[in-house]
Tab-separated table of C-alpha atoms in Angstrom:
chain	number	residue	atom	x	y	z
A	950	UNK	CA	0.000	0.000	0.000
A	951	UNK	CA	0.752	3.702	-0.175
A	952	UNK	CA	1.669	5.581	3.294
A	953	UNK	CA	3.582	9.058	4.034
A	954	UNK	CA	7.003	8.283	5.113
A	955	UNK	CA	10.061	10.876	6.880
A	956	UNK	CA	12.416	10.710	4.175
A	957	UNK	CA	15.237	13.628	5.350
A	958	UNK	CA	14.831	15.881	8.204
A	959	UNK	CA	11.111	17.208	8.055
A	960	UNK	CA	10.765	15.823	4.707
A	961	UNK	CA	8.073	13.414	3.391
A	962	UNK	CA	6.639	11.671	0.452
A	963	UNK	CA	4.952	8.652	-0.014
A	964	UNK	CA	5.671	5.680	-0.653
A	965	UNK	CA	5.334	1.898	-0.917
A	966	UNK	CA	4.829	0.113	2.307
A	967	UNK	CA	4.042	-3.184	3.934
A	968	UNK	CA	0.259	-3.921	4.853
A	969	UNK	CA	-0.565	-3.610	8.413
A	970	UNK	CA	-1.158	-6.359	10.475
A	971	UNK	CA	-3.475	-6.031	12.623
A	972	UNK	CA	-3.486	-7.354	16.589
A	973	UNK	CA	-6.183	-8.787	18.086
A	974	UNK	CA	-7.865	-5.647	19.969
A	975	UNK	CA	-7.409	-3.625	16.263
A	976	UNK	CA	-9.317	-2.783	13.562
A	977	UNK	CA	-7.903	-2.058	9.973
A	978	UNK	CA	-9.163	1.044	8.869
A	979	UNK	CA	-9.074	2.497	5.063
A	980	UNK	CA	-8.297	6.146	5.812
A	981	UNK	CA	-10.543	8.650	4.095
A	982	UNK	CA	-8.540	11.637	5.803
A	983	UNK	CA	-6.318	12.661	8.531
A	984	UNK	CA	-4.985	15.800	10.310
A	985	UNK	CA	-1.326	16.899	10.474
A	986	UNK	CA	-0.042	18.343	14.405
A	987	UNK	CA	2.364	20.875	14.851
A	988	UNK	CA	3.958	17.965	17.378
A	989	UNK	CA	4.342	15.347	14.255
A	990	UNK	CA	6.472	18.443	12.822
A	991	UNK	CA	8.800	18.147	15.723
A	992	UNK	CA	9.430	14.482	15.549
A	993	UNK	CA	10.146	14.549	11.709
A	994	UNK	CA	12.921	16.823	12.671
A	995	UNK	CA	14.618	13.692	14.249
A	996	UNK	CA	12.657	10.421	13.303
A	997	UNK	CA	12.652	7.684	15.414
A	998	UNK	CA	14.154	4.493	13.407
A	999	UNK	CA	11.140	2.598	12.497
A	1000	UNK	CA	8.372	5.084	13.123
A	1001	UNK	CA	5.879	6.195	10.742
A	1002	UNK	CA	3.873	9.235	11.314
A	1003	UNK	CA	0.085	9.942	11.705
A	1004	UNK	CA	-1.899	10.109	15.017
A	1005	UNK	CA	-5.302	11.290	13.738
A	1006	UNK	CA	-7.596	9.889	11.065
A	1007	UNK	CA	-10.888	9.584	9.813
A	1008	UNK	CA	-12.169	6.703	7.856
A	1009	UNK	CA	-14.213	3.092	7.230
A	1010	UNK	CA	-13.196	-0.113	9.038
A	1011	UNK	CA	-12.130	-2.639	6.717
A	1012	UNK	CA	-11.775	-5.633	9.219
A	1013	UNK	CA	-13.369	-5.366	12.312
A	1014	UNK	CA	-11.130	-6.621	15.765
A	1015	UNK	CA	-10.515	-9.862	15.855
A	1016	UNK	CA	-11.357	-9.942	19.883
A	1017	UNK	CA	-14.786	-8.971	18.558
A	1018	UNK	CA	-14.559	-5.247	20.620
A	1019	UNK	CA	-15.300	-2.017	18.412
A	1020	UNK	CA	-16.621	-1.048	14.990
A	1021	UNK	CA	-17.869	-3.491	12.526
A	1022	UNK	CA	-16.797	-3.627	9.189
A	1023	UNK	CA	-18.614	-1.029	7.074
A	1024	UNK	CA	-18.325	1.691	9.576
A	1025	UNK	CA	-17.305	5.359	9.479
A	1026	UNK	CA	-14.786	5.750	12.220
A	1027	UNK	CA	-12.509	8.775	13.504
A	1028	UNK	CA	-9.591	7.634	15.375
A	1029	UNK	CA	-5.920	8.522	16.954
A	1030	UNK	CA	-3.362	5.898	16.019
A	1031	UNK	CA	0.126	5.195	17.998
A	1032	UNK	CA	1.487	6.345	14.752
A	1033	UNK	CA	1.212	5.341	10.931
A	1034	UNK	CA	-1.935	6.882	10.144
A	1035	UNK	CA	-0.983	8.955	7.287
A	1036	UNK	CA	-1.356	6.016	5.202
A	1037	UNK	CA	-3.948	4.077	2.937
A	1038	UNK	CA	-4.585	1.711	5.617
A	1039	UNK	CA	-3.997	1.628	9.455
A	1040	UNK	CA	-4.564	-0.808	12.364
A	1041	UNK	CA	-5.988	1.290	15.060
A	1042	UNK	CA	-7.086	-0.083	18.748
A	1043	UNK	CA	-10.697	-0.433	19.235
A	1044	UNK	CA	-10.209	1.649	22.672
A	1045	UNK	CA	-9.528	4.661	20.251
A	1046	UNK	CA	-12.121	4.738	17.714
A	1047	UNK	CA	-15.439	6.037	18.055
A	1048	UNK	CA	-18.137	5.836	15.351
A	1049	UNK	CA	-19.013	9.208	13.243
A	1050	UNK	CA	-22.547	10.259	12.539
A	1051	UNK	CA	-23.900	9.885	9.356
A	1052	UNK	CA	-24.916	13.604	9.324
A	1053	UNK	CA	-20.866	14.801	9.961
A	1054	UNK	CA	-17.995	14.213	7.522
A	1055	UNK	CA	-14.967	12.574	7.557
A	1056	UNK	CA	-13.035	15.478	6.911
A	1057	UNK	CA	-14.378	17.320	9.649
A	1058	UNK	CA	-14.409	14.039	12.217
A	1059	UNK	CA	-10.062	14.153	11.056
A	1060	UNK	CA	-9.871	17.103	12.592
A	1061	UNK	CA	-10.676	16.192	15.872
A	1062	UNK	CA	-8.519	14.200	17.546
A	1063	UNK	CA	-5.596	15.102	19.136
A	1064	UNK	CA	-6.432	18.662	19.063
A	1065	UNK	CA	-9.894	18.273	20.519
A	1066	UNK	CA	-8.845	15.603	22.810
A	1067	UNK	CA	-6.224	17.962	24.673
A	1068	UNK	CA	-8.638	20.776	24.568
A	1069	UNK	CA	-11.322	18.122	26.364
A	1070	UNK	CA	-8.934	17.347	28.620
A	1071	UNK	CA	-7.838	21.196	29.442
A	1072	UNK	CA	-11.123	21.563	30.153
A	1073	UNK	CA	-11.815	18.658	32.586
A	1074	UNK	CA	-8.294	19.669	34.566
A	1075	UNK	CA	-9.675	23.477	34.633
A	1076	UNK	CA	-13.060	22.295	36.615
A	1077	UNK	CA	-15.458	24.922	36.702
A	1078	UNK	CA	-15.136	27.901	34.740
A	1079	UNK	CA	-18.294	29.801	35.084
A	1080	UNK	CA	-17.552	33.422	35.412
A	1081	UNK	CA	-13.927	32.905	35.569
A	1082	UNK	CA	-11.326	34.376	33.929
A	1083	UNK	CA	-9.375	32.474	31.327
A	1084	UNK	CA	-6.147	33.279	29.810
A	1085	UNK	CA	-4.831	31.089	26.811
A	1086	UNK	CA	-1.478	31.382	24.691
A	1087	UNK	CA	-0.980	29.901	21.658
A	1088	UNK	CA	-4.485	29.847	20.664
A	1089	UNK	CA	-4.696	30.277	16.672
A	1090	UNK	CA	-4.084	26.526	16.311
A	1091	UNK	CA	-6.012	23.314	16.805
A	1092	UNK	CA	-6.107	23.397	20.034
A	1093	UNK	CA	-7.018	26.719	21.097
A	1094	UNK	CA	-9.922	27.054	18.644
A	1095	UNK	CA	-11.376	24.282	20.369
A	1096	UNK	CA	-10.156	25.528	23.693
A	1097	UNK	CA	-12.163	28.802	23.107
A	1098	UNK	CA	-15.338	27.380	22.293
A	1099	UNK	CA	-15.711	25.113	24.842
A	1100	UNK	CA	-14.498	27.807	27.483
A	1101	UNK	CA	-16.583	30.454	26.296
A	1102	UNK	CA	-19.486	28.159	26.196
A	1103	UNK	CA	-19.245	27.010	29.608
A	1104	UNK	CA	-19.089	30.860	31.390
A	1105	UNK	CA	-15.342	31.650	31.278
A	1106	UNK	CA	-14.271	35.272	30.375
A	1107	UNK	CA	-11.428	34.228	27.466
A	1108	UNK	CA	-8.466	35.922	26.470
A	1109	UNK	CA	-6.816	34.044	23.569
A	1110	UNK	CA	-3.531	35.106	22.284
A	1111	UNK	CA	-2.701	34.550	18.952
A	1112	UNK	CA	0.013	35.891	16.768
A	1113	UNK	CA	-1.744	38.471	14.148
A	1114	UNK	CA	-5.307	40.113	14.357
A	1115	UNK	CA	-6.342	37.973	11.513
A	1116	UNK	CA	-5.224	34.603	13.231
A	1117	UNK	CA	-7.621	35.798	15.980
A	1118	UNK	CA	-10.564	35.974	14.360
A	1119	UNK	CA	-12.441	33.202	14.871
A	1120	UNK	CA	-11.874	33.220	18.224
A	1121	UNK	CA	-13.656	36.633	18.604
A	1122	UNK	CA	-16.075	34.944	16.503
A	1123	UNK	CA	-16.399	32.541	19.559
A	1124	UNK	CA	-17.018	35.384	22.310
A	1125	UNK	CA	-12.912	35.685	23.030
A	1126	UNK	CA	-10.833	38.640	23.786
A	1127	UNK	CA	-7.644	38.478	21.856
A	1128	UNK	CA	-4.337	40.041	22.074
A	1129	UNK	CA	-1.082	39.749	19.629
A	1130	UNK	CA	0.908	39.311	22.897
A	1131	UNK	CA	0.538	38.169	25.979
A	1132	UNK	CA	2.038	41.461	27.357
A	1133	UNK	CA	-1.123	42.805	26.239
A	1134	UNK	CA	-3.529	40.354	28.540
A	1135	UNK	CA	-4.921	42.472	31.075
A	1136	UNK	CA	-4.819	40.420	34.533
A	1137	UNK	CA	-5.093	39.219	36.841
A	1138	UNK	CA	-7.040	35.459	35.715
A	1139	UNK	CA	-8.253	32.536	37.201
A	1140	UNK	CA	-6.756	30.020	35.317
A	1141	UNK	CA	-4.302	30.300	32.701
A	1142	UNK	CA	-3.448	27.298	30.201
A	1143	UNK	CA	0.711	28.140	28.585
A	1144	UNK	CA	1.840	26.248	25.416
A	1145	UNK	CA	4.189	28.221	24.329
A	1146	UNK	CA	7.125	28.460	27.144
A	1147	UNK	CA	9.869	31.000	26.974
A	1148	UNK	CA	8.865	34.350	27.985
A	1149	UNK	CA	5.459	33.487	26.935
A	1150	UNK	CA	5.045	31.140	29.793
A	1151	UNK	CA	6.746	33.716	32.547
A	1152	UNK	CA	4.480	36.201	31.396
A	1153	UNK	CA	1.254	34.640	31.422
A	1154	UNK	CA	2.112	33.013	34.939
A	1155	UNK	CA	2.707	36.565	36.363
A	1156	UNK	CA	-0.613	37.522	34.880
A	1157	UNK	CA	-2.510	34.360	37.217
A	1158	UNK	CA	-3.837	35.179	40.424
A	1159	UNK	CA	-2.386	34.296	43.701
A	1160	UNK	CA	-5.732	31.950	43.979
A	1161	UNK	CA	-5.809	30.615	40.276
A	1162	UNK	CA	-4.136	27.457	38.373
A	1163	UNK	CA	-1.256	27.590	35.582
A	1164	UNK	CA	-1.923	24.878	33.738
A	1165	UNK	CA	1.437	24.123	31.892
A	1166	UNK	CA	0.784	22.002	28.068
A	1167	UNK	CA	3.384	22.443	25.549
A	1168	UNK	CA	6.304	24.063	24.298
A	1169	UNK	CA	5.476	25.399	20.699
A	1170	UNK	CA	8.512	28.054	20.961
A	1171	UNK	CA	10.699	25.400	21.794
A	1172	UNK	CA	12.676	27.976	23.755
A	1173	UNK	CA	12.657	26.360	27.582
A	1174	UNK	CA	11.071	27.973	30.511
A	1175	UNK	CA	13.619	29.639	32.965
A	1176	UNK	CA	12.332	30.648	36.664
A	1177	UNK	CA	13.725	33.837	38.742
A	1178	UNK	CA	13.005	33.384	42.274
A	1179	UNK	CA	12.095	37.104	43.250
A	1180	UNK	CA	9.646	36.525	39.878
A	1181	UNK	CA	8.438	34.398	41.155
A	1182	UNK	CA	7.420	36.054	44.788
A	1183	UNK	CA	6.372	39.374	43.481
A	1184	UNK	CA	2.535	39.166	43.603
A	1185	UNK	CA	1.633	35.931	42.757
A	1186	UNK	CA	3.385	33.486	44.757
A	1187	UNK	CA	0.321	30.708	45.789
A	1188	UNK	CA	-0.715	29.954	42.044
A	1189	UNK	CA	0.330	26.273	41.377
A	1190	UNK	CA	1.961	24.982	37.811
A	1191	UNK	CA	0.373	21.839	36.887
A	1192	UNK	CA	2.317	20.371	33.854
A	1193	UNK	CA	-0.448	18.637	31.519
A	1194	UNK	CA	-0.268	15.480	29.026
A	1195	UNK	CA	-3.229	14.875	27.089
A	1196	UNK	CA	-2.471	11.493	26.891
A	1197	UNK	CA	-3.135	10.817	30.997
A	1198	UNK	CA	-6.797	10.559	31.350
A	1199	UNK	CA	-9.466	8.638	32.940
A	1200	UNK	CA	-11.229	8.196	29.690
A	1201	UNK	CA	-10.639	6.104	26.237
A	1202	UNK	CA	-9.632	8.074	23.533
A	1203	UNK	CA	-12.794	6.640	21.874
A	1204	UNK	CA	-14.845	7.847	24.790
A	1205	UNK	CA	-13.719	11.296	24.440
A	1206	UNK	CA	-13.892	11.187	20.731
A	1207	UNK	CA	-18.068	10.126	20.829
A	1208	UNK	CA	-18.159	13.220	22.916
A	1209	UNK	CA	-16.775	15.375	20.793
A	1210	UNK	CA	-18.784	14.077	17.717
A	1211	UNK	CA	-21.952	14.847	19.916
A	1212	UNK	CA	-20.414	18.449	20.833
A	1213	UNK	CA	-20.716	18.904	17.166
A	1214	UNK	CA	-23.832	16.805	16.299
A	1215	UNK	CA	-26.013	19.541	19.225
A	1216	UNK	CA	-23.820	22.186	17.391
A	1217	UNK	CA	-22.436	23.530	20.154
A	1218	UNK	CA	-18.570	22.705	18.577
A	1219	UNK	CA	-17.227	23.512	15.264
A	1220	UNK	CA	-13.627	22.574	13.825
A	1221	UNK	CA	-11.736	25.104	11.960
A	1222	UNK	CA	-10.419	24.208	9.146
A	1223	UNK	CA	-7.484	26.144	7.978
A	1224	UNK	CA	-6.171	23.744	5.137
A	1225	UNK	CA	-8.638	20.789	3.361
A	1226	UNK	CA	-6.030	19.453	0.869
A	1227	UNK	CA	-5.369	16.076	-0.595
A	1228	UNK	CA	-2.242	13.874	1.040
A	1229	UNK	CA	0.523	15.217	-1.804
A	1230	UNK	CA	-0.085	18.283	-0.521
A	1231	UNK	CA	1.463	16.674	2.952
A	1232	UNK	CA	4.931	18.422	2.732
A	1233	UNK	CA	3.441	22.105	1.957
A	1234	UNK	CA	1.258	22.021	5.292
A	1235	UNK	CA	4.548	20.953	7.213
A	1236	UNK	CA	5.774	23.627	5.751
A	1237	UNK	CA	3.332	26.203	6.500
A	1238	UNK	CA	2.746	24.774	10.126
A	1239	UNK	CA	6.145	25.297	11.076
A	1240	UNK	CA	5.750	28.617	9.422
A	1241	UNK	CA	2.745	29.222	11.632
A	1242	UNK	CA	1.057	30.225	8.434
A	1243	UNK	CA	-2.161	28.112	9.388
A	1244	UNK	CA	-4.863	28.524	11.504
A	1245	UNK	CA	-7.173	25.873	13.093
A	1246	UNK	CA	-6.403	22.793	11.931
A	1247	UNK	CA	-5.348	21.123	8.978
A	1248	UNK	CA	-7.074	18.362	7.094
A	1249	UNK	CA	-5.179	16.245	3.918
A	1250	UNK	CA	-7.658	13.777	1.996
A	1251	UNK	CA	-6.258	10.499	0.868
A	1252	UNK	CA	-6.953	10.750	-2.785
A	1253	UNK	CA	-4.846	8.179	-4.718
């Protein structure tokens, strides 16, 4: 079969590949689309002997598990692989797969997973938000669109920070204050979630209450986070740092992903698009992600 491979240092193309086999708690899904993560761009600056990137996809099983759990054949699935999923075919475990309404498409189920699985989660670790005051950096992307939504919809005052005006808009769209930088976020807030690091991450911490949560869940900058201790005393000593990983949860993957179909199914989520392009086009939205050149999320349909 056909799959996206690392060929030089954030380079791809595809070509031939074995079949997947799949293990007994898998299903072997025919990928209709998948989604491309500013992470994956990380990794394909170094990749690991033997992997294959792709964590998100959207698709019909092919062979259902052999254990008998998940899908059955015929079914429109969206799902978040190990790895491997930018490909004609993947094996996926049943625990990650949840079934897509007839009424959404596959495109738009792609864009879901890993984006609107951390932005779930960011949600569940914030607890309440009603009336609270939310501050969020790196919020143009995947994450933050869904992030936004979400927050706004459940009571939180948002401040999103993105990097241009235009990059922002959607997230006005959504209710959200934003600002070009988070020296421009008028404190103090409630809870702040950083995924930026650098001075981005001191900034926004000095800018979260005494009382409120820094919750700490990436490094886009890759510039590492550096602590002064007098900083760190001078008006908000008392607000914690909780580092987050979307992967730790007490849910499935699949779990989370049927409730983020039904977010969208009652309307009350919508994924931004910012590139719907078919899989050649793979290299040119590495590109322009590590360019920051794209907003929301991006979607690449396997057309052969």
């Amino acid at each position: 079969m056909k799959a996206m491979t690392a060929t030089a240092p954030h380079q791809v193309a595809i070509t031939d590949v074995a079949e997947p086999v799949a293990a007994d708690h898998e299903a072997l899904v025919e990928v209709a689309a998948y989604s491309v993560n500013r992470g994956e761009t990380f990794l394909l600056a170094a990749p690991p002997a033997g992997w294959r990137p792709g964590k998100d996809l959207a698709g019909t099983v092919v062979a259902a598990a052999a254990d008998g759990s998940g899908p059955p054949a015929g079914a429109r699935v969206v799902g978040h692989a190990r790895d491997s999923a930018w490909a004609e075919r993947v094996a996926v475990s049943t625990a990650a797969l949840a079934e897509v309404p007839d009424a959404i498409s596959l495109t738009t189920a792609a864009a879901l997973p890993l984006a609107g699985l951390t932005a779930l989660r960011l949600m569940r670790r914030a607890g309440s938000l009603i009336g609270r005051r939310l501050l969020l950096t790196g919020a143009s992307g995947g994450v933050g669109h869904y992030v936004v939504e979400l927050a706004t919809g459940a009571g939180a005052h948002v401040t999103a920070v993105s990097a241009t005006v235009d990059r922002g808009a959607r997230l006005r769209e959504y209710g959200a204050t934003t600002v070009t930088s988070v020296h421009d976020a008028m404190g103090w807030f409630d809870v702040t979630m950083e995924s930026v690091g650098g001075d981005s991450f001191v900034e926004a911490r000095r800018r979260t209450h005494p009382t409120g949560t820094v919750i700490w869940f990436g490094q886009a900058s890759l510039k590492p986070v550096t602590f002064d201790f007098f900083d760190w005393i001078g008006g908000t000593v008392g607000a914690p740092i909780e580092p987050f990983s979307y992967e730790i949860s007490s849910h499935t993957n699949g779990e989370d992903l049927a409730t983020l179909l039904r977010l969208i199914s009652d309307d009350r989520l919508h994924p931004e698009i910012g590139a719907l392009l078919p899989w050649q086009d793979t290299q040119l939205v590495i590109e322009d992600l590590r360019a920051r050149k794209l907003r929301g999320n991006a979607v690449l349909q396997v057309i052969s």
